[in-house]
CSV table of C-alpha atoms in Angstrom, one decimal:
chain,number,residue,atom,x,y,z
A,145,MET,CA,44.1,18.9,8.7
A,146,SER,CA,44.7,22.6,8.8
A,147,ALA,CA,44.6,24.7,12.0
A,148,SER,CA,41.2,26.1,11.2
A,149,GLU,CA,39.7,22.7,10.5
A,150,PHE,CA,41.2,21.3,13.7
A,151,ALA,CA,39.7,24.3,15.6
A,152,LEU,CA,36.2,23.4,14.3
A,153,PHE,CA,36.5,19.8,15.5
A,154,ARG,CA,37.5,21.1,18.9
A,155,HIS,CA,34.2,23.1,19.0
A,156,ARG,CA,31.9,20.8,20.9
A,157,PRO,CA,28.6,21.9,19.3
A,158,PHE,CA,30.0,21.4,15.8
A,159,LEU,CA,31.5,18.0,16.8
A,160,SER,CA,28.1,16.7,18.2
A,161,PHE,CA,26.4,18.0,15.0
A,162,TRP,CA,29.0,16.4,12.8
A,163,PHE,CA,28.7,13.0,14.5
A,164,GLY,CA,24.9,13.2,14.5
A,165,ARG,CA,24.9,13.8,10.7
A,166,VAL,CA,27.4,11.0,10.1
A,167,PHE,CA,25.4,8.5,12.1
A,168,THR,CA,22.1,9.3,10.5
A,169,SER,CA,23.6,9.4,7.0
A,170,MET,CA,25.2,6.0,7.5
A,171,SER,CA,21.9,4.6,8.7
A,172,ASN,CA,19.9,6.1,5.9
A,173,ASN,CA,22.2,4.8,3.2
A,174,MET,CA,22.5,1.3,4.6
A,175,LEU,CA,18.7,1.3,4.9
A,176,ALA,CA,18.2,2.4,1.3
A,177,VAL,CA,20.3,-0.6,0.1
A,178,ALA,CA,18.4,-3.1,2.3
A,179,VAL,CA,14.9,-1.7,1.5
A,180,GLY,CA,15.7,-1.4,-2.2
A,181,TRP,CA,17.0,-4.9,-2.6
A,182,GLN,CA,14.3,-6.5,-0.4
A,183,MET,CA,11.6,-4.7,-2.3
A,184,TYR,CA,13.0,-5.7,-5.7
A,185,ASP,CA,13.3,-9.3,-4.4
A,186,LEU,CA,9.7,-9.3,-3.4
A,187,THR,CA,8.1,-7.6,-6.5
A,188,HIS,CA,10.7,-7.4,-9.3
A,189,SER,CA,9.1,-4.1,-10.1
A,190,ALA,CA,10.8,-0.8,-11.1
A,191,MET,CA,7.6,1.0,-10.3
A,192,ASP,CA,7.7,-0.2,-6.7
A,193,LEU,CA,11.3,1.0,-6.3
A,194,GLY,CA,10.0,4.4,-7.4
A,195,LEU,CA,7.1,4.2,-5.1
A,196,VAL,CA,9.4,3.9,-2.1
A,197,GLY,CA,10.8,7.3,-3.0
A,198,LEU,CA,7.4,8.8,-3.6
A,199,VAL,CA,5.9,7.8,-0.2
A,200,GLN,CA,9.0,9.2,1.5
A,201,PHE,CA,8.6,12.5,-0.3
A,202,ALA,CA,4.8,12.9,0.2
A,203,PRO,CA,4.9,13.9,3.9
A,204,ALA,CA,7.5,16.6,3.2
A,205,LEU,CA,5.2,18.1,0.7
A,206,LEU,CA,2.2,17.8,3.0
A,207,PHE,CA,3.8,19.3,6.1
A,208,THR,CA,6.0,22.0,4.5
A,209,LEU,CA,4.4,25.0,6.1
A,210,ILE,CA,3.9,23.4,9.5
A,211,VAL,CA,7.5,22.1,9.6
A,212,GLY,CA,8.9,25.6,9.1
A,213,HIS,CA,6.9,27.1,11.9
A,214,VAL,CA,7.8,24.2,14.2
A,215,ALA,CA,11.5,24.7,13.5
A,216,ASP,CA,11.4,28.4,14.1
A,217,ARG,CA,9.2,28.2,17.3
A,218,TYR,CA,10.7,25.3,19.2
A,219,ASP,CA,14.1,23.9,20.3
A,220,ARG,CA,15.6,22.5,17.1
A,221,ARG,CA,17.7,19.9,18.9
A,222,ARG,CA,14.7,18.3,20.5
A,223,ILE,CA,12.7,18.2,17.3
A,224,ILE,CA,15.5,16.3,15.6
A,225,THR,CA,15.8,13.9,18.5
A,226,VAL,CA,12.1,13.1,18.4
A,227,CYS,CA,12.3,12.5,14.6
A,228,LEU,CA,15.2,10.1,15.0
A,229,ALA,CA,13.5,8.3,17.8
A,230,LEU,CA,10.5,7.6,15.5
A,231,GLN,CA,12.8,6.4,12.8
A,232,THR,CA,14.4,4.0,15.3
A,233,LEU,CA,11.0,2.5,16.1
A,234,VAL,CA,10.1,2.1,12.4
A,235,ILE,CA,13.4,0.3,11.7
A,236,GLY,CA,12.5,-2.0,14.7
A,237,VAL,CA,9.2,-2.9,12.9
A,238,LEU,CA,11.2,-3.8,9.8
A,239,ILE,CA,13.5,-6.0,11.9
A,240,ALA,CA,10.5,-7.8,13.5
A,241,SER,CA,8.6,-8.3,10.3
A,242,THR,CA,11.6,-9.7,8.4
A,243,HIS,CA,12.4,-12.0,11.3
A,244,TYR,CA,8.8,-13.4,11.5
A,245,HIS,CA,8.5,-13.5,7.7
A,246,TRP,CA,5.5,-11.1,7.4
A,247,ILE,CA,7.4,-8.5,5.5
A,248,SER,CA,5.5,-7.4,2.4
A,249,ARG,CA,5.4,-4.7,-0.3
A,250,ASP,CA,2.7,-2.8,1.5
A,251,LEU,CA,4.5,-2.9,4.9
A,252,ILE,CA,7.7,-1.6,3.3
A,253,LEU,CA,5.7,1.3,1.8
A,254,ILE,CA,4.1,2.1,5.1
A,255,CYS,CA,7.4,2.0,6.9
A,256,SER,CA,8.9,4.3,4.2
A,257,LEU,CA,6.0,6.7,4.7
A,258,LEU,CA,6.6,6.9,8.4
A,259,ILE,CA,10.3,7.4,7.9
A,260,GLY,CA,9.5,10.1,5.3
A,261,THR,CA,7.2,11.8,7.9
A,262,ALA,CA,10.0,11.9,10.4
A,263,LYS,CA,12.5,13.2,7.9
A,264,ALA,CA,10.0,15.9,6.8
A,265,PHE,CA,10.5,17.5,10.2
A,266,GLN,CA,14.1,16.4,10.8
A,267,MET,CA,15.8,17.7,7.6
A,268,PRO,CA,14.7,21.3,7.5
A,269,THR,CA,15.2,21.6,11.3
A,270,GLN,CA,18.7,20.2,10.9
A,271,GLN,CA,19.5,22.7,8.1
A,272,ALA,CA,18.2,25.6,10.3
A,273,LEU,CA,20.3,24.3,13.2
A,274,ALA,CA,23.6,24.3,11.3
A,275,PRO,CA,24.3,28.1,11.3
A,276,LEU,CA,23.9,28.1,15.1
A,277,VAL,CA,26.7,25.7,15.9
A,278,VAL,CA,29.5,27.7,14.3
A,279,PRO,CA,30.1,31.5,13.6
A,280,LEU,CA,28.6,32.5,10.3
A,281,GLU,CA,32.0,33.6,8.8
A,282,VAL,CA,33.2,30.0,8.9
A,283,LEU,CA,29.9,28.4,7.8
A,284,PRO,CA,31.0,27.4,4.3
A,285,ARG,CA,34.1,25.7,5.6
A,286,ALA,CA,32.1,24.0,8.4
A,287,MET,CA,29.5,22.8,5.8
A,288,ALA,CA,32.2,21.3,3.7
A,289,LEU,CA,33.7,19.5,6.7
A,290,SER,CA,30.3,18.3,7.7
A,291,SER,CA,29.6,17.1,4.2
A,292,SER,CA,32.9,15.3,4.1
A,293,GLY,CA,31.8,13.2,7.2
A,294,VAL,CA,28.5,12.6,5.6
A,295,GLN,CA,30.0,11.5,2.3
A,296,PHE,CA,32.4,9.2,4.2
A,297,ALA,CA,29.3,7.6,5.7
A,298,ILE,CA,27.7,7.4,2.3
A,299,ILE,CA,30.7,5.5,1.0
A,300,VAL,CA,30.9,3.1,4.0
A,301,GLY,CA,27.2,2.7,4.5
A,302,PRO,CA,26.0,1.3,1.2
A,303,ALA,CA,29.1,-0.8,0.7
A,304,PHE,CA,28.9,-2.2,4.2
A,305,GLY,CA,25.2,-2.6,3.8
A,306,GLY,CA,25.7,-4.6,0.6
A,307,PHE,CA,28.2,-6.9,2.4
A,308,LEU,CA,26.0,-7.3,5.4
A,309,TYR,CA,22.9,-8.1,3.3
A,310,ALA,CA,24.6,-11.4,2.5
A,311,ALA,CA,23.8,-12.3,6.2
A,312,GLY,CA,20.2,-11.2,5.7
A,313,ALA,CA,18.2,-8.0,5.7
A,314,ASN,CA,18.0,-8.0,9.5
A,315,ALA,CA,21.8,-7.7,9.8
A,316,VAL,CA,21.5,-4.4,8.0
A,317,TYR,CA,18.4,-3.2,9.8
A,318,SER,CA,19.8,-3.9,13.2
A,319,LEU,CA,22.9,-1.8,12.6
A,320,CYS,CA,20.7,1.0,11.1
A,321,CYS,CA,18.6,0.9,14.3
A,322,ALA,CA,21.7,1.3,16.5
A,323,LEU,CA,23.2,4.1,14.4
A,324,THR,CA,19.9,6.1,14.3
A,325,PHE,CA,19.7,5.9,18.1
A,326,CYS,CA,23.3,7.1,18.4
A,327,SER,CA,22.5,10.0,16.1
A,328,ALA,CA,19.6,11.0,18.4
A,329,ILE,CA,22.0,11.1,21.4
A,330,SER,CA,24.5,13.2,19.5
A,331,PHE,CA,22.0,15.9,18.5
A,332,LEU,CA,20.5,16.0,22.0
A,333,SER,CA,23.9,16.6,23.5
A,334,ILE,CA,24.5,19.8,21.5
A,335,ARG,CA,24.9,22.8,23.8
A,336,ILE,CA,24.3,26.2,22.3
A,337,ASP,CA,22.7,29.5,23.2
A,338,HIS,CA,19.6,28.9,21.1
A,339,ALA,CA,16.5,31.0,21.9
A,340,PRO,CA,13.7,30.1,19.5
A,341,ALA,CA,12.0,33.0,17.8
A,342,PRO,CA,9.1,34.6,19.6
A,343,ARG,CA,5.9,32.6,19.1
A,344,GLU,CA,4.1,34.9,16.8
A,345,PRO,CA,0.4,34.1,16.0
A,346,VAL,CA,0.1,31.5,13.2
A,347,THR,CA,-1.4,33.3,10.3
A,348,LEU,CA,-1.4,32.7,6.5
A,349,ARG,CA,1.1,35.4,6.1
A,350,SER,CA,3.5,33.9,8.6
A,351,MET,CA,2.9,30.4,7.2
A,352,PHE,CA,3.9,31.5,3.7
A,353,ALA,CA,6.7,33.8,4.8
A,354,GLY,CA,9.4,31.3,3.8
A,355,LEU,CA,8.0,31.1,0.2
A,356,ASP,CA,7.7,34.9,0.0
A,357,PHE,CA,11.3,35.3,1.2
A,358,ILE,CA,12.6,32.9,-1.4
A,359,TRP,CA,10.5,34.4,-4.2
A,360,HIS,CA,11.9,37.8,-3.7
A,361,ARG,CA,15.5,36.6,-3.4
A,362,LYS,CA,16.1,35.6,-7.0
A,363,ALA,CA,19.6,34.2,-6.4
A,364,VAL,CA,18.2,32.0,-3.6
A,365,LEU,CA,15.2,31.0,-5.8
A,366,GLY,CA,17.4,30.0,-8.7
A,367,ALA,CA,19.8,28.0,-6.5
A,368,ILE,CA,17.0,26.0,-4.8
A,369,SER,CA,15.0,25.4,-8.0
A,370,LEU,CA,18.1,24.3,-9.8
A,371,ASP,CA,18.6,21.5,-7.4
A,372,LEU,CA,14.9,20.5,-7.8
A,373,PHE,CA,14.9,20.2,-11.6
A,374,ALA,CA,18.4,19.1,-12.3
A,375,VAL,CA,18.6,16.3,-9.8
A,376,LEU,CA,14.9,15.4,-10.3
A,377,LEU,CA,15.7,14.5,-13.9
A,378,GLY,CA,19.3,13.3,-13.5
A,379,GLY,CA,19.1,11.0,-10.5
A,380,ALA,CA,19.5,7.3,-11.1
A,381,THR,CA,19.7,6.1,-7.5
A,382,ALA,CA,16.4,4.3,-7.4
A,383,LEU,CA,17.3,2.2,-10.5
A,384,LEU,CA,20.7,1.0,-9.2
A,385,PRO,CA,19.2,-2.4,-8.1
A,386,ILE,CA,18.2,-2.9,-11.7
A,387,PHE,CA,21.6,-1.9,-13.1
A,388,ALA,CA,23.3,-4.1,-10.5
A,389,ARG,CA,21.2,-7.2,-11.0
A,390,ASP,CA,20.1,-7.1,-14.6
A,391,ILE,CA,22.6,-4.9,-16.6
A,392,LEU,CA,26.0,-5.1,-14.8
A,393,LEU,CA,25.3,-8.5,-13.1
A,394,VAL,CA,27.2,-7.6,-9.9
A,395,GLY,CA,24.6,-8.6,-7.2
A,396,PRO,CA,24.0,-6.9,-3.8
A,397,ILE,CA,27.7,-6.4,-3.1
A,398,GLY,CA,28.0,-4.5,-6.4
A,399,LEU,CA,24.9,-2.6,-5.6
A,400,GLY,CA,26.5,-1.4,-2.4
A,401,MET,CA,29.6,-0.3,-4.4
A,402,LEU,CA,27.5,1.5,-6.9
A,403,ARG,CA,25.6,3.4,-4.2
A,404,SER,CA,28.9,4.3,-2.5
A,405,ALA,CA,30.6,5.5,-5.7
A,406,PRO,CA,29.1,9.0,-5.8
A,407,ALA,CA,30.1,9.6,-2.2
A,408,VAL,CA,33.8,8.8,-3.1
A,409,GLY,CA,33.8,11.7,-5.5
A,410,ALA,CA,31.8,13.9,-3.0
A,411,LEU,CA,34.1,13.1,-0.1
A,412,THR,CA,37.2,13.9,-2.1
A,413,THR,CA,35.6,17.2,-3.3
A,414,SER,CA,34.3,18.2,0.2
A,415,ILE,CA,37.8,17.7,1.7
A,416,TRP,CA,39.2,19.9,-1.0
A,417,LEU,CA,36.5,22.6,-0.5
A,418,ALA,CA,37.1,22.6,3.2
A,419,ARG,CA,40.7,23.6,2.5
A,420,LYS,CA,40.1,25.7,-0.6
A,421,PRO,CA,36.7,27.3,-0.4
A,422,ILE,CA,35.3,28.6,-3.7
A,423,GLU,CA,35.6,32.4,-3.4
A,424,ARG,CA,35.2,33.7,-6.9
A,425,ARG,CA,32.8,33.1,-9.8
A,426,VAL,CA,30.6,30.9,-7.6
A,427,GLY,CA,27.6,31.1,-10.0
A,428,LYS,CA,29.4,29.9,-13.0
A,429,VAL,CA,31.3,27.2,-11.0
A,430,MET,CA,28.0,25.9,-9.7
A,431,PHE,CA,26.4,25.7,-13.1
A,432,GLY,CA,29.5,24.1,-14.6
A,433,ALA,CA,29.3,21.4,-11.8
A,434,VAL,CA,25.7,20.6,-12.5
A,435,ALA,CA,26.4,20.3,-16.3
A,436,LEU,CA,29.2,17.9,-15.5
A,437,TYR,CA,26.7,15.9,-13.4
A,438,GLY,CA,24.4,15.6,-16.4
A,439,VAL,CA,27.2,14.4,-18.7
A,440,ALA,CA,28.4,11.8,-16.2
A,441,THR,CA,24.8,10.6,-15.8
A,442,LEU,CA,24.7,10.0,-19.6
A,443,VAL,CA,27.9,8.0,-19.4
A,444,PHE,CA,26.5,5.8,-16.6
A,445,ALA,CA,23.3,5.2,-18.6
A,446,PHE,CA,25.0,3.6,-21.6
A,447,SER,CA,27.9,1.9,-19.7
A,448,LYS,CA,28.0,-1.9,-19.7
A,449,LEU,CA,31.3,-2.0,-17.8
A,450,PHE,CA,31.2,-2.1,-14.0
A,451,LEU,CA,34.4,0.0,-13.6
A,452,LEU,CA,33.2,2.6,-16.1
A,453,SER,CA,29.9,2.8,-14.3
A,454,LEU,CA,31.6,3.3,-11.0
A,455,GLY,CA,33.8,6.0,-12.4
A,456,ALA,CA,30.8,7.9,-13.9
A,457,LEU,CA,29.0,7.8,-10.5
A,458,VAL,CA,32.2,9.1,-8.8
A,459,ILE,CA,32.1,12.1,-11.1
A,460,THR,CA,28.4,12.7,-10.4
A,461,GLY,CA,29.2,12.8,-6.7
A,462,ALA,CA,32.1,15.2,-7.1
A,463,ALA,CA,30.1,17.6,-9.3
A,464,ASP,CA,27.1,17.4,-7.0
A,465,MET,CA,29.2,18.3,-3.9
A,466,VAL,CA,30.4,21.5,-5.5
A,467,SER,CA,26.9,22.5,-6.3
A,468,VAL,CA,25.6,21.5,-2.9
A,469,VAL,CA,28.2,23.5,-0.9
A,470,ILE,CA,27.6,26.6,-3.0
A,471,ARG,CA,23.8,26.3,-2.9
A,472,GLN,CA,23.4,25.5,0.8
A,473,SER,CA,26.0,28.1,1.9
A,474,LEU,CA,24.3,30.8,-0.2
A,475,VAL,CA,20.8,29.9,1.2
A,476,GLN,CA,22.0,29.9,4.8
A,477,LEU,CA,24.0,33.1,4.5
A,478,GLU,CA,21.2,35.0,2.8
A,479,THR,CA,18.6,34.0,5.4
A,480,PRO,CA,18.1,35.6,8.8
A,481,ASN,CA,18.0,33.2,11.8
A,482,GLU,CA,14.3,33.9,12.6
A,483,MET,CA,13.4,32.8,9.1
A,484,ARG,CA,15.7,29.8,8.7
A,485,GLY,CA,13.2,27.2,9.8
A,486,ARG,CA,10.6,28.3,7.2
A,487,VAL,CA,13.1,28.8,4.4
A,488,SER,CA,14.8,25.5,5.2
A,489,ALA,CA,11.4,23.8,5.1
A,490,VAL,CA,10.8,25.0,1.6
A,491,ASN,CA,14.4,24.1,0.7
A,492,SER,CA,13.8,20.6,2.0
A,493,ILE,CA,10.8,20.2,-0.3
A,494,PHE,CA,13.0,21.0,-3.3
A,495,ILE,CA,15.7,18.6,-2.0
A,496,GLY,CA,13.1,16.0,-1.3
A,497,ALA,CA,11.5,16.4,-4.6
A,498,SER,CA,14.9,16.1,-6.4
A,499,ASN,CA,15.7,12.9,-4.5
A,500,GLN,CA,12.5,11.0,-3.5
A,501,LEU,CA,10.3,12.3,-6.2
A,502,GLY,CA,13.2,11.9,-8.6
A,503,GLU,CA,13.3,8.2,-7.6
A,504,PHE,CA,9.6,7.9,-8.5
A,505,GLU,CA,10.2,9.7,-11.8
A,506,SER,CA,13.0,7.3,-12.6
A,507,GLY,CA,11.0,4.3,-11.6
A,508,THR,CA,8.0,5.4,-13.8
A,509,THR,CA,10.1,6.1,-16.9
A,510,ALA,CA,12.0,2.9,-16.4
A,511,ALA,CA,8.8,0.9,-16.2
A,512,LEU,CA,7.7,2.5,-19.5
A,513,TRP,CA,10.9,2.6,-21.5
A,514,GLY,CA,13.6,0.7,-19.6
A,515,ALA,CA,16.2,1.7,-17.1
A,516,VAL,CA,18.9,2.8,-19.6
A,517,THR,CA,16.5,5.1,-21.5
A,518,SER,CA,15.2,6.5,-18.2
A,519,VAL,CA,18.7,7.5,-17.0
A,520,ALA,CA,19.7,8.9,-20.4
A,521,ILE,CA,16.6,11.1,-20.6
A,522,GLY,CA,17.5,12.4,-17.1
A,523,GLY,CA,21.0,13.3,-18.1
A,524,ILE,CA,19.8,15.2,-21.2
A,525,GLY,CA,17.2,16.9,-19.0
A,526,THR,CA,19.8,18.1,-16.6
A,527,LEU,CA,21.8,19.8,-19.3
A,528,LEU,CA,18.7,21.5,-20.6
A,529,VAL,CA,17.9,22.7,-17.1
A,530,VAL,CA,21.4,24.2,-16.7
A,531,ALA,CA,21.1,26.1,-20.0
A,532,THR,CA,17.6,27.4,-19.1
A,533,TRP,CA,18.5,28.5,-15.6
A,534,MET,CA,21.7,30.3,-16.7
A,535,LYS,CA,19.6,32.4,-19.0
A,536,HIS,CA,16.7,33.1,-16.7
A,537,PHE,CA,18.6,33.7,-13.4
A,538,PRO,CA,21.4,36.1,-14.4
A,539,GLN,CA,21.7,37.2,-10.7
A,540,LEU,CA,22.9,33.6,-9.9
A,541,THR,CA,24.9,33.0,-13.1
A,542,ASN,CA,26.9,36.2,-12.5
A,543,ARG,CA,27.2,35.7,-8.7
A,544,GLU,CA,30.9,36.4,-7.9
A,545,ARG,CA,31.0,35.5,-4.2
A,546,LEU,CA,28.9,33.6,-1.6
A,547,THR,CA,28.7,36.6,0.7
A,548,SER,CA,26.9,39.8,-0.2
A,549,ASP,CA,26.4,43.2,1.4
A,550,GLU,CA,23.2,41.9,3.0
A,551,THR,CA,24.8,38.9,4.6
A,552,ASP,CA,26.2,40.9,7.5
A,553,LYS,CA,22.8,42.3,8.2
A,554,ASN,CA,21.3,38.8,8.4
A,555,SER,CA,23.9,37.6,10.8
């Protein structure tokens, strides 16, 4: 670990933020394995796997404008803590219902909806909090380090969740409950000089300020929308239980390994980016990474070999991490603090759409044409999106550096 990285880990607000993200990421990914396997065991339906993603995304879409105002007007640490407390309670419901054998498809969907509601407030608030825990000049390095911890959790979480599931779903749910509670404590312990923005009257103009800001910053608009459409089409996460059970024949342990594989690539890449930040040709590097993500998705779609499938998913994780660090750093550096809540709320909608709504899209197309065709179509779609965005967002394609002349003004 370099001296600059070590200095970040000695910075208490960043350390608390780092642990909070790691704990919640570990819980979320273990929970996804258990819920996905339990739902597929109950219904054997690709559509129901997609519905889990859809009901988690719906609250984010419904509450977008409200979330942004809340994040800008109130203490972001307490908002995150309340959201995590709600998730802890919902996981407790999953524990009780599984133990007493009244778990059902509908109950899983209701719990997913409640967790999605909590995340709708948590995720944009968490994004808006990030630039406050470190100086802006080291934000890209801090985000890469933070992402490395998250990716480690994504590796360990699903794999450990798959092994634990052999002892029953409640073994996984119980650990998720404990981790989510620890995450809440970590975020609550952050000590920073954070004065929420003045509570201006809530008007239509202020509600839509985040959308207006993004619309007039074409580089930001291109970066955020690229994530929406590329990952929306290219994601295969929701279908991994089908690949594990019916195509690769590797069971719940194999499912945990498949879910962990992208994080292996992402962790390796995030550690590299923390040491060697991308400083030149950031636009072209980002588009190249998303194109590689699409190609690796195609390889995974047609693979019948478990090791080849793991390798393809590792590459998707590595490529996605390059894109994520560039996109998220650009958005945060281009946005003034008093606007970060509202901009992060809109950004979270795009991220949520690319993940949860992408899971619904994958489940729907898999129900119509099969899992392999669904993932293949997504990989091709990702490549088409890259070509289209490079043409229509030249400001982003030709972006040389993350920082710009206006960044210093926003800090």
